[in-house]
Short mmCIF file of N, CA, C and O and ligand atoms in Angstrom, two decimals:
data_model
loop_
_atom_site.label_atom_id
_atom_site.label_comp_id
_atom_site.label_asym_id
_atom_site.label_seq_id
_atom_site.Cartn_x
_atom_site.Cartn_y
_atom_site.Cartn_z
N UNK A 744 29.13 26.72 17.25
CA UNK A 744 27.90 26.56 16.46
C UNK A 744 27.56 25.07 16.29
O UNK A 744 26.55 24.43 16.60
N UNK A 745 28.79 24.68 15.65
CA UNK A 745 28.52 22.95 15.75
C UNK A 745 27.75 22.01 17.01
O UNK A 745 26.83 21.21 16.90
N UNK A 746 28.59 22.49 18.36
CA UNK A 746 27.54 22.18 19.05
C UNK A 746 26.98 22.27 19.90
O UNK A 746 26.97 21.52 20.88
N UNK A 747 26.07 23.74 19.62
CA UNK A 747 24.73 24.16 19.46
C UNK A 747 23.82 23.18 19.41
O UNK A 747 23.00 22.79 20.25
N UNK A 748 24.19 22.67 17.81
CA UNK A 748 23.12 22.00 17.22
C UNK A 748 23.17 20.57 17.21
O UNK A 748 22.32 19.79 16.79
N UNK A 749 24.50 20.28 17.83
CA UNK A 749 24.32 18.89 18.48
C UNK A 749 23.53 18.59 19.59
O UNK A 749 22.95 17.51 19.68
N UNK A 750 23.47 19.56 20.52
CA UNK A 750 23.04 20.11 21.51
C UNK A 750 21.29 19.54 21.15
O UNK A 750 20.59 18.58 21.49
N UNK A 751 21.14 20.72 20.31
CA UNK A 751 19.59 20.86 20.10
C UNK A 751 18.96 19.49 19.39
O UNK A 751 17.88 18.92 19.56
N UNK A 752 19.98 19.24 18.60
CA UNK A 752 19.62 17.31 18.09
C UNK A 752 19.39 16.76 19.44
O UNK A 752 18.33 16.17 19.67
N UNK A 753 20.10 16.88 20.18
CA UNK A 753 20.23 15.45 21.32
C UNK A 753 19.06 15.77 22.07
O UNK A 753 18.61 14.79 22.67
N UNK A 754 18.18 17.26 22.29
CA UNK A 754 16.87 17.85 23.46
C UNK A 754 16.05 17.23 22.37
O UNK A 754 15.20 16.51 22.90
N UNK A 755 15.95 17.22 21.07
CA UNK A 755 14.49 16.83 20.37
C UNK A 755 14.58 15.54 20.57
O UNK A 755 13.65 15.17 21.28
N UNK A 756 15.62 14.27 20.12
CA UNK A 756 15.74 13.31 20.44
C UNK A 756 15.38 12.34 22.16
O UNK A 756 14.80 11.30 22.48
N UNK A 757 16.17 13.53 22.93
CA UNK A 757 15.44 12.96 24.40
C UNK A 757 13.87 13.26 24.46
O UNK A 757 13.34 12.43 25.19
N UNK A 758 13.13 14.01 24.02
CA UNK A 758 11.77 14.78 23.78
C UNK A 758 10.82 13.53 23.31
O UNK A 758 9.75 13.09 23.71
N UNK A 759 11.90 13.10 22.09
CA UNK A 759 10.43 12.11 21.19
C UNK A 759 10.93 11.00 22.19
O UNK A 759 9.94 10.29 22.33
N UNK A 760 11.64 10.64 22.75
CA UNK A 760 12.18 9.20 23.27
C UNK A 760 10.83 9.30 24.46
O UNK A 760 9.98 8.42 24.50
N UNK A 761 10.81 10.45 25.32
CA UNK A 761 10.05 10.47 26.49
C UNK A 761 8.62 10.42 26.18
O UNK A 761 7.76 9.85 26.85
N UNK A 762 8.44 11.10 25.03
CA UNK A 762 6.95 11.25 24.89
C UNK A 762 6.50 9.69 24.27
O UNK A 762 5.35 9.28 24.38
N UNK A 763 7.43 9.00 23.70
CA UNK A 763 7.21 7.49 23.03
C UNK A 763 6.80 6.54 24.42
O UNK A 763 5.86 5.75 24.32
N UNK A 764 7.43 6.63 25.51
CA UNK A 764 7.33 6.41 26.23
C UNK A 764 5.98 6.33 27.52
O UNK A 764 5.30 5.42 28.01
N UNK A 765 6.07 7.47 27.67
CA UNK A 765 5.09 8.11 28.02
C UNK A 765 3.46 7.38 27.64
O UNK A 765 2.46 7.09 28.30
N UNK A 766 3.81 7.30 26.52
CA UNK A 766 2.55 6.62 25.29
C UNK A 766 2.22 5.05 26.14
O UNK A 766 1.28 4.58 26.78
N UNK A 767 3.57 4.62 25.73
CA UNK A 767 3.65 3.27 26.14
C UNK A 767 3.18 3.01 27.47
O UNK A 767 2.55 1.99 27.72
N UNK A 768 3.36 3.57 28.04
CA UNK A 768 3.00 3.68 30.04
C UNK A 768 1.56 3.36 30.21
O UNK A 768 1.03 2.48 30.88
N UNK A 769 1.08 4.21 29.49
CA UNK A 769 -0.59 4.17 29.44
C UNK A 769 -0.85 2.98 29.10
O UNK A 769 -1.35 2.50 30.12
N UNK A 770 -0.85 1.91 28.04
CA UNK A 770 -1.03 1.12 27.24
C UNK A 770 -0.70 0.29 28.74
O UNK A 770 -1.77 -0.22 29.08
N UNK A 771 0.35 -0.04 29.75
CA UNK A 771 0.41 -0.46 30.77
C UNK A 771 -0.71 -0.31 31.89
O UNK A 771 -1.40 -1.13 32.50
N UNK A 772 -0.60 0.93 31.90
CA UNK A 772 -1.64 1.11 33.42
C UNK A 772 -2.84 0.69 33.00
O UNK A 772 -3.46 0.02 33.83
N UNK A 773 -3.38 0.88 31.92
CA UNK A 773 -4.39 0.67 31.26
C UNK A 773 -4.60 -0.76 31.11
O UNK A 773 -5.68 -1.17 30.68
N UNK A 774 -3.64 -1.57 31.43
CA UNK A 774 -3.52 -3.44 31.17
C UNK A 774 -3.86 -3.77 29.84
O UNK A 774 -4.26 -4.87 29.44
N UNK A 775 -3.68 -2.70 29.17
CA UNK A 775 -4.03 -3.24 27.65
C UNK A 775 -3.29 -4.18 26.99
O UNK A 775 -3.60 -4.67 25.91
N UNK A 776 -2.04 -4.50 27.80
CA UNK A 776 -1.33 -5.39 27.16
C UNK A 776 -1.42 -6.72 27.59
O UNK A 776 -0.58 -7.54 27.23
N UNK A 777 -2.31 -6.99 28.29
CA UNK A 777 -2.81 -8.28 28.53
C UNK A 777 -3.37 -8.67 27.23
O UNK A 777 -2.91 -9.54 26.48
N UNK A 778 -4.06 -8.17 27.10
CA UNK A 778 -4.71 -8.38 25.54
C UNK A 778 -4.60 -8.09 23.90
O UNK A 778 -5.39 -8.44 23.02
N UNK A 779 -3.02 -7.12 23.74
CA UNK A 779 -2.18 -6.63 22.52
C UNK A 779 -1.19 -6.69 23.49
O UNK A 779 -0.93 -6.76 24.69
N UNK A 780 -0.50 -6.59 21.61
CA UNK A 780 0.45 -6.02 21.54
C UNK A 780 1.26 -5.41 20.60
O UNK A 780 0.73 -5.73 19.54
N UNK A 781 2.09 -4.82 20.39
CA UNK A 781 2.14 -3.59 18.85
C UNK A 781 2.28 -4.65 18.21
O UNK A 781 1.22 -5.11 17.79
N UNK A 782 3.47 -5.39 17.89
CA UNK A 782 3.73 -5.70 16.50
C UNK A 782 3.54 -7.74 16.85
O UNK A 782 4.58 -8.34 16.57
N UNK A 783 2.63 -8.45 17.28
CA UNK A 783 2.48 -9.54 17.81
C UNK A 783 1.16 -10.07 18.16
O UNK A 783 0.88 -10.33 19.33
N UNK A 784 0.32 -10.26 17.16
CA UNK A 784 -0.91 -11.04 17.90
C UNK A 784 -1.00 -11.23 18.98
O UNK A 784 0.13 -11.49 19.38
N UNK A 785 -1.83 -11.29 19.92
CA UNK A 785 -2.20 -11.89 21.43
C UNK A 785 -3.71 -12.36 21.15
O UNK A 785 -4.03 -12.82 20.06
N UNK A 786 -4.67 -12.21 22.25
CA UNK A 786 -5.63 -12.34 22.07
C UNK A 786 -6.91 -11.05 20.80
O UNK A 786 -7.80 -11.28 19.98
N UNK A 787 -6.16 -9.62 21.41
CA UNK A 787 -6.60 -9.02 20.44
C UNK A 787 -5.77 -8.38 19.31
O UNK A 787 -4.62 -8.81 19.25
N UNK A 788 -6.10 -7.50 18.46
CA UNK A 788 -5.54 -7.36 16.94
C UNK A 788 -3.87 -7.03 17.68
O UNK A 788 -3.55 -7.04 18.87
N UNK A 789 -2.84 -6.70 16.19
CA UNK A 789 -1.74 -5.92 16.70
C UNK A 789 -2.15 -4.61 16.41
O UNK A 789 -2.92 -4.29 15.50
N UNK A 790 -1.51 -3.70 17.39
CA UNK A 790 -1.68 -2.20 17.51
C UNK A 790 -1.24 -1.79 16.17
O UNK A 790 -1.90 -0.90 15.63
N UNK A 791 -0.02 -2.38 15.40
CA UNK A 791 0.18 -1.63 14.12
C UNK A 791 -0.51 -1.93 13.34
O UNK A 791 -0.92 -1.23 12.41
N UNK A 792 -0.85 -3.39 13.66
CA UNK A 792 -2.10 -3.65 12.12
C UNK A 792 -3.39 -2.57 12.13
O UNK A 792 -3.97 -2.31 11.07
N UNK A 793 -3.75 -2.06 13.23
CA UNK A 793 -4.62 -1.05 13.82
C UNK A 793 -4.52 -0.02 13.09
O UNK A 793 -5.33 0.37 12.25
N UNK A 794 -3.31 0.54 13.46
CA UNK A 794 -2.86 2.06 13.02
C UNK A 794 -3.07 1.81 11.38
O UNK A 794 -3.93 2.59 10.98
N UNK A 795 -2.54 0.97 10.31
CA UNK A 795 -2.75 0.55 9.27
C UNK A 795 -3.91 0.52 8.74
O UNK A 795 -4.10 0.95 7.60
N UNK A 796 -4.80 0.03 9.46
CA UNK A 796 -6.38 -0.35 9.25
C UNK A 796 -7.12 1.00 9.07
O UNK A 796 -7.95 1.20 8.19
N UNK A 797 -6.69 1.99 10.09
CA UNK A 797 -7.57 3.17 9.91
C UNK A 797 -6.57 4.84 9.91
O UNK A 797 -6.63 5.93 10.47
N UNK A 798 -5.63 4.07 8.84
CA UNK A 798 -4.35 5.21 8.23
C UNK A 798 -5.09 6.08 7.66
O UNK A 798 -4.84 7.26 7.91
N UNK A 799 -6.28 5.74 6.67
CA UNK A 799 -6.99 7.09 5.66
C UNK A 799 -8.69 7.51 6.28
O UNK A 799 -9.57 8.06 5.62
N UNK A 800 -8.78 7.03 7.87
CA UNK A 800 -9.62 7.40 8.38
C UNK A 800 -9.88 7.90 8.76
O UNK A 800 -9.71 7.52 9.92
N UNK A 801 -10.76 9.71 8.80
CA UNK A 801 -10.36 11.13 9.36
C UNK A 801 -10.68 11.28 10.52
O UNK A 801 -10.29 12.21 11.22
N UNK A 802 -11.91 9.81 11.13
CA UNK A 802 -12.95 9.71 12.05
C UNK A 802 -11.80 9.03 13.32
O UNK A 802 -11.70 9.34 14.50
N UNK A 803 -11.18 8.20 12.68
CA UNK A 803 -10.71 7.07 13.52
C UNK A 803 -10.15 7.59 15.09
O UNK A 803 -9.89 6.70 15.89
N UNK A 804 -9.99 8.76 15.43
CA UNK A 804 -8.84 8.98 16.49
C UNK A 804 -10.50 8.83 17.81
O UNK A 804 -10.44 8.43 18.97
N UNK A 805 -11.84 9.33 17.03
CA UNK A 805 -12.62 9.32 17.88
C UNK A 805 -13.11 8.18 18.20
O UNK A 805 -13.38 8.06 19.39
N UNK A 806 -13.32 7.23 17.48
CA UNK A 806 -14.41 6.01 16.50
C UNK A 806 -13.59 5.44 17.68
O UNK A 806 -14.30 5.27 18.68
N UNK A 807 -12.07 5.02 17.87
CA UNK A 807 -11.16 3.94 18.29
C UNK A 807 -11.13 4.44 19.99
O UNK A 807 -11.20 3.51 20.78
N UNK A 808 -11.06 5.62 20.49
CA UNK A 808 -11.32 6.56 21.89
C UNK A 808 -12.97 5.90 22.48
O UNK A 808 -13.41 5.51 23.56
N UNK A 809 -13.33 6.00 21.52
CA UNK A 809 -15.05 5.37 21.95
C UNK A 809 -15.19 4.01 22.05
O UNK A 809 -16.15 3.76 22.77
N UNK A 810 -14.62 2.95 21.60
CA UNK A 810 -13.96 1.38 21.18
C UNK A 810 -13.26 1.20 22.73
O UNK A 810 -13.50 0.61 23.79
N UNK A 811 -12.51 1.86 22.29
CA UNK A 811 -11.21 1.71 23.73
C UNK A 811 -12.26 1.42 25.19
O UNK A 811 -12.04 0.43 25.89
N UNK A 812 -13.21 2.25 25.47
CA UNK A 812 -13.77 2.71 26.72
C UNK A 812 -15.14 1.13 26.61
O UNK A 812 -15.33 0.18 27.36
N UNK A 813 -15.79 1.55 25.32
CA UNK A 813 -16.86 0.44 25.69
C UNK A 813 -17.08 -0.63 24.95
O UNK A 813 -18.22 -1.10 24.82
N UNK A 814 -15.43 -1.41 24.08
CA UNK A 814 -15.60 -2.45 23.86
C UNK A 814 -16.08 -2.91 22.64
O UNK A 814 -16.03 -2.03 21.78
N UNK A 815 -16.52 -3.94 22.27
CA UNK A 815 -16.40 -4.97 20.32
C UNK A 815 -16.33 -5.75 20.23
O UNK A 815 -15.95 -6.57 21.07
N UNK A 816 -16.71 -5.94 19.06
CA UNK A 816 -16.58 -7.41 18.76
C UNK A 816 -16.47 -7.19 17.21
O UNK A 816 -16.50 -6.01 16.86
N UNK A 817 -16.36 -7.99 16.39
CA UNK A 817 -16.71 -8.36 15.20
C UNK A 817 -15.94 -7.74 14.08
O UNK A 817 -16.22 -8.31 13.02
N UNK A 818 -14.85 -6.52 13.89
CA UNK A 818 -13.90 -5.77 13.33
C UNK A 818 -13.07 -6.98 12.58
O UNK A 818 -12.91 -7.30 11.41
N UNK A 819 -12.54 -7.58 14.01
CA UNK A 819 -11.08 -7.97 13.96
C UNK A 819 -11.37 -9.73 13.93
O UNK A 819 -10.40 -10.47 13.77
N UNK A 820 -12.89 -10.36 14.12
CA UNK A 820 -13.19 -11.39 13.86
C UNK A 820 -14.14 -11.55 15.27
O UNK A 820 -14.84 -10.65 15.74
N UNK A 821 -14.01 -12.60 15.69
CA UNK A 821 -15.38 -12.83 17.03
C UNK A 821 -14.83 -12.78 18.62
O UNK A 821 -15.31 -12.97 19.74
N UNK A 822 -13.61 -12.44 18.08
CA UNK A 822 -13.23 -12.16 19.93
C UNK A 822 -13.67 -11.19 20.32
O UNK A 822 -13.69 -10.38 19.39
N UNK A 823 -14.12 -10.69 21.39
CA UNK A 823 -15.06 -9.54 22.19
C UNK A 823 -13.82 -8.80 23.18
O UNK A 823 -13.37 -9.35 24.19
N UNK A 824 -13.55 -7.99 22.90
CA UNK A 824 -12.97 -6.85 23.39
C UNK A 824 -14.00 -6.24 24.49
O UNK A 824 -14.62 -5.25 24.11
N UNK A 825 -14.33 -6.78 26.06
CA UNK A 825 -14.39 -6.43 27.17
C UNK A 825 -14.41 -4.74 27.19
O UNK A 825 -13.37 -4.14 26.91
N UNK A 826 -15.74 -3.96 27.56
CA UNK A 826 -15.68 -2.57 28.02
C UNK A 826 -14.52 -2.00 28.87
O UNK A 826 -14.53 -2.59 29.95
N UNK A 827 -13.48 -1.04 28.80
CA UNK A 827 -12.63 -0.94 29.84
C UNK A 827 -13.07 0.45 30.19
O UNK A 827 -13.00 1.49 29.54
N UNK A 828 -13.52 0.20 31.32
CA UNK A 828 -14.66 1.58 32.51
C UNK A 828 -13.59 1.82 33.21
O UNK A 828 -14.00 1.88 34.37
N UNK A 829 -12.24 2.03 33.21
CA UNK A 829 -11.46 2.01 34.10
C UNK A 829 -10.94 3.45 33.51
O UNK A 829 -10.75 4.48 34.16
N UNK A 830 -10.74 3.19 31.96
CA UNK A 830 -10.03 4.44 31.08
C UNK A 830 -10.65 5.49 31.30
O UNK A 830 -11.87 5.61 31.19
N UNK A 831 -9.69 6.55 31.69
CA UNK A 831 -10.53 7.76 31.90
C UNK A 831 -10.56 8.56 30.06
O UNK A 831 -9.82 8.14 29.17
N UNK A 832 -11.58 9.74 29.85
CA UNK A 832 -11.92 9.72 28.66
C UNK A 832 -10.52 10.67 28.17
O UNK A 832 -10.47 10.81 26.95
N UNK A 833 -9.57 11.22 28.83
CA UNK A 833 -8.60 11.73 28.79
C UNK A 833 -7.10 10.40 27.96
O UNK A 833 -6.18 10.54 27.16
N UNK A 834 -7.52 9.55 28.54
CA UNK A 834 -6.26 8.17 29.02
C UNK A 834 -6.95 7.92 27.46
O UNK A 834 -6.00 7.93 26.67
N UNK A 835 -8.22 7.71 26.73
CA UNK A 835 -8.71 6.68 25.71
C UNK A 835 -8.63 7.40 24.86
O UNK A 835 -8.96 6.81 23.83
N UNK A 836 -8.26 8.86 24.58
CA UNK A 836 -8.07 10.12 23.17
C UNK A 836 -6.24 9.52 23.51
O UNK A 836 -5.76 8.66 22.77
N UNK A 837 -5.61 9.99 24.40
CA UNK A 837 -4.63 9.88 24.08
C UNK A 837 -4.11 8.59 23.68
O UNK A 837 -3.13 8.65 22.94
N UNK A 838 -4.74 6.88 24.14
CA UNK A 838 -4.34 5.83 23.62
C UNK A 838 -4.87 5.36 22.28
O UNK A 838 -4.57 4.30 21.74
N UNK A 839 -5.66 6.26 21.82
CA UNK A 839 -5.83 6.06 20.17
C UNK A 839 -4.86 6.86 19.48
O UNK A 839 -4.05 6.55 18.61
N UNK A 840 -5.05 7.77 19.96
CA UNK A 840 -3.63 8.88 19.32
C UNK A 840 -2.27 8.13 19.16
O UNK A 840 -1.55 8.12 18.16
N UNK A 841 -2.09 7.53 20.34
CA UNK A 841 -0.94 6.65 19.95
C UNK A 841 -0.98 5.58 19.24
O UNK A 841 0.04 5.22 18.65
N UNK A 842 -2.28 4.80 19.15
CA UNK A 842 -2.33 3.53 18.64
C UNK A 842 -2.17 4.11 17.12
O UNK A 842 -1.54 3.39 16.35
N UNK A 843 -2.61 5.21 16.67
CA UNK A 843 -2.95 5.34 15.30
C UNK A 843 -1.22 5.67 14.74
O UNK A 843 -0.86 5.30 13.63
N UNK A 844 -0.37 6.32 15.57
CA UNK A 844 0.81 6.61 14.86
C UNK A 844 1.74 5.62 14.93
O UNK A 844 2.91 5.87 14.63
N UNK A 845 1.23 4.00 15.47
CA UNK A 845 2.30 2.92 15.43
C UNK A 845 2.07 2.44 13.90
O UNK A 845 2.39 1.28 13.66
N UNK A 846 1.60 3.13 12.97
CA UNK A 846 2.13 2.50 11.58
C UNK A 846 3.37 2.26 11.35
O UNK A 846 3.72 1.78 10.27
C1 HEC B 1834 -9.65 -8.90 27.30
C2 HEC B 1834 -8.82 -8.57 26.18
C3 HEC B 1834 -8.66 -7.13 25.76
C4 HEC B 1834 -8.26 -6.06 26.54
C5 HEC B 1834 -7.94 -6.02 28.03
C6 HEC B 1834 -8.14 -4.93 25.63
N1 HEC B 1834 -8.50 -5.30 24.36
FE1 HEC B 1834 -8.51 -4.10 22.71
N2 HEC B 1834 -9.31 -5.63 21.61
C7 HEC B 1834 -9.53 -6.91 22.06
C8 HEC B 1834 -10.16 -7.69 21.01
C9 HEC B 1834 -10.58 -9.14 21.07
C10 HEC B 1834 -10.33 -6.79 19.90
C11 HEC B 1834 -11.01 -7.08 18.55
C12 HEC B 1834 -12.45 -6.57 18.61
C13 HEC B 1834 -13.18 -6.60 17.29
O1 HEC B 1834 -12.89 -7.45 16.44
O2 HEC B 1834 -14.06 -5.73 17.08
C14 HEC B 1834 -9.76 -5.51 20.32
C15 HEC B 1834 -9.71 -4.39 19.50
C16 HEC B 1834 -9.06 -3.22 19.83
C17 HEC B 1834 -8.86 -2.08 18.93
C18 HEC B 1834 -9.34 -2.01 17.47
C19 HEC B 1834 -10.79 -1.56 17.45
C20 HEC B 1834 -11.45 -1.61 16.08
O3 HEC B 1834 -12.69 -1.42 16.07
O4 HEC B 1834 -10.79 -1.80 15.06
C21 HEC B 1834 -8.20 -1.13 19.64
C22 HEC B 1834 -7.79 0.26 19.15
C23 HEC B 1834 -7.99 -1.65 20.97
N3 HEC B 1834 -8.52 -2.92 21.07
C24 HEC B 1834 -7.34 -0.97 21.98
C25 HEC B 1834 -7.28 -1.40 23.30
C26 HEC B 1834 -6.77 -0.59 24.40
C27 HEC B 1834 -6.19 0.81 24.24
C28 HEC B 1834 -6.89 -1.34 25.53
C29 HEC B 1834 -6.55 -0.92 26.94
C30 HEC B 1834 -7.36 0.12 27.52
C31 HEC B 1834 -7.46 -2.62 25.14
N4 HEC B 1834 -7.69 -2.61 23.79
C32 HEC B 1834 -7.74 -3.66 26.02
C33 HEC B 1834 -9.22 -7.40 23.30
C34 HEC B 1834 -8.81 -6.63 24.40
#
């Protein structure tokens, strides 16, 4: 029985590790990290200050999916966040989804 459930600890644990991952990949192919990064200023905001920013926002997973694809300015101060036409509208739900749970 004991382990069973060591067992079953260690499949949820490999599960969230891959899907964390997974997350992160996108944020790559996507070259978003030319321009962030989670917990580190670059040119644009940090991803956690992000997730923080729009923690009690019910809108945000769409508002930030729509951002992602065609770009900004003026949120985060006067740097212009470049349209990225590259993100498919699949790739920009799931990279807000992630951006929002790096609180
Ligand atoms: C050329 C640099 C650059 C690239 C590439 C870039 N960003 Fe940004 N991003 C910025 C800047 C600058 C801002 C701040 C814009 C503002 O103040 O409204 C920003 C803001 C954001 C925000 C916050 C939006 C808001 O309104 O609060 C999110 C989320 C974001 N970027 C995600 C991404 C994702 C995901 C990618 C990859 C597909 C990406 N960014 C690629 C520069 C970039």
């Amino acid at each position: 029985m004991k382990n069973f459930i060591s067992l079953f600890v260690f499949i949820c644990l490999a599960f969230q590790i891959k899907v964390v991952y997974a997350d992160y990949a996108l944020l790559q192919k996507n070259n978003c990290l030319a321009c962030h990064y989670i917990d580190k200023r670059k040119y644009g905001p940090k991803l956690n200050e992000v997730a923080l920013r729009y923690a009690n926002d019910t809108n945000a997973k769409e508002k930030l999916a729509k951002k992602i694809k065609s770009g900004g300015s003026g949120v985060w101060g006067e740097d212009i966040m470049p349209p990225q036409p590259h993100v498919s509208n699949e790739d920009a739900i799931a990279l807000a989804k992630y951006i929002l749970s790096l609180k």
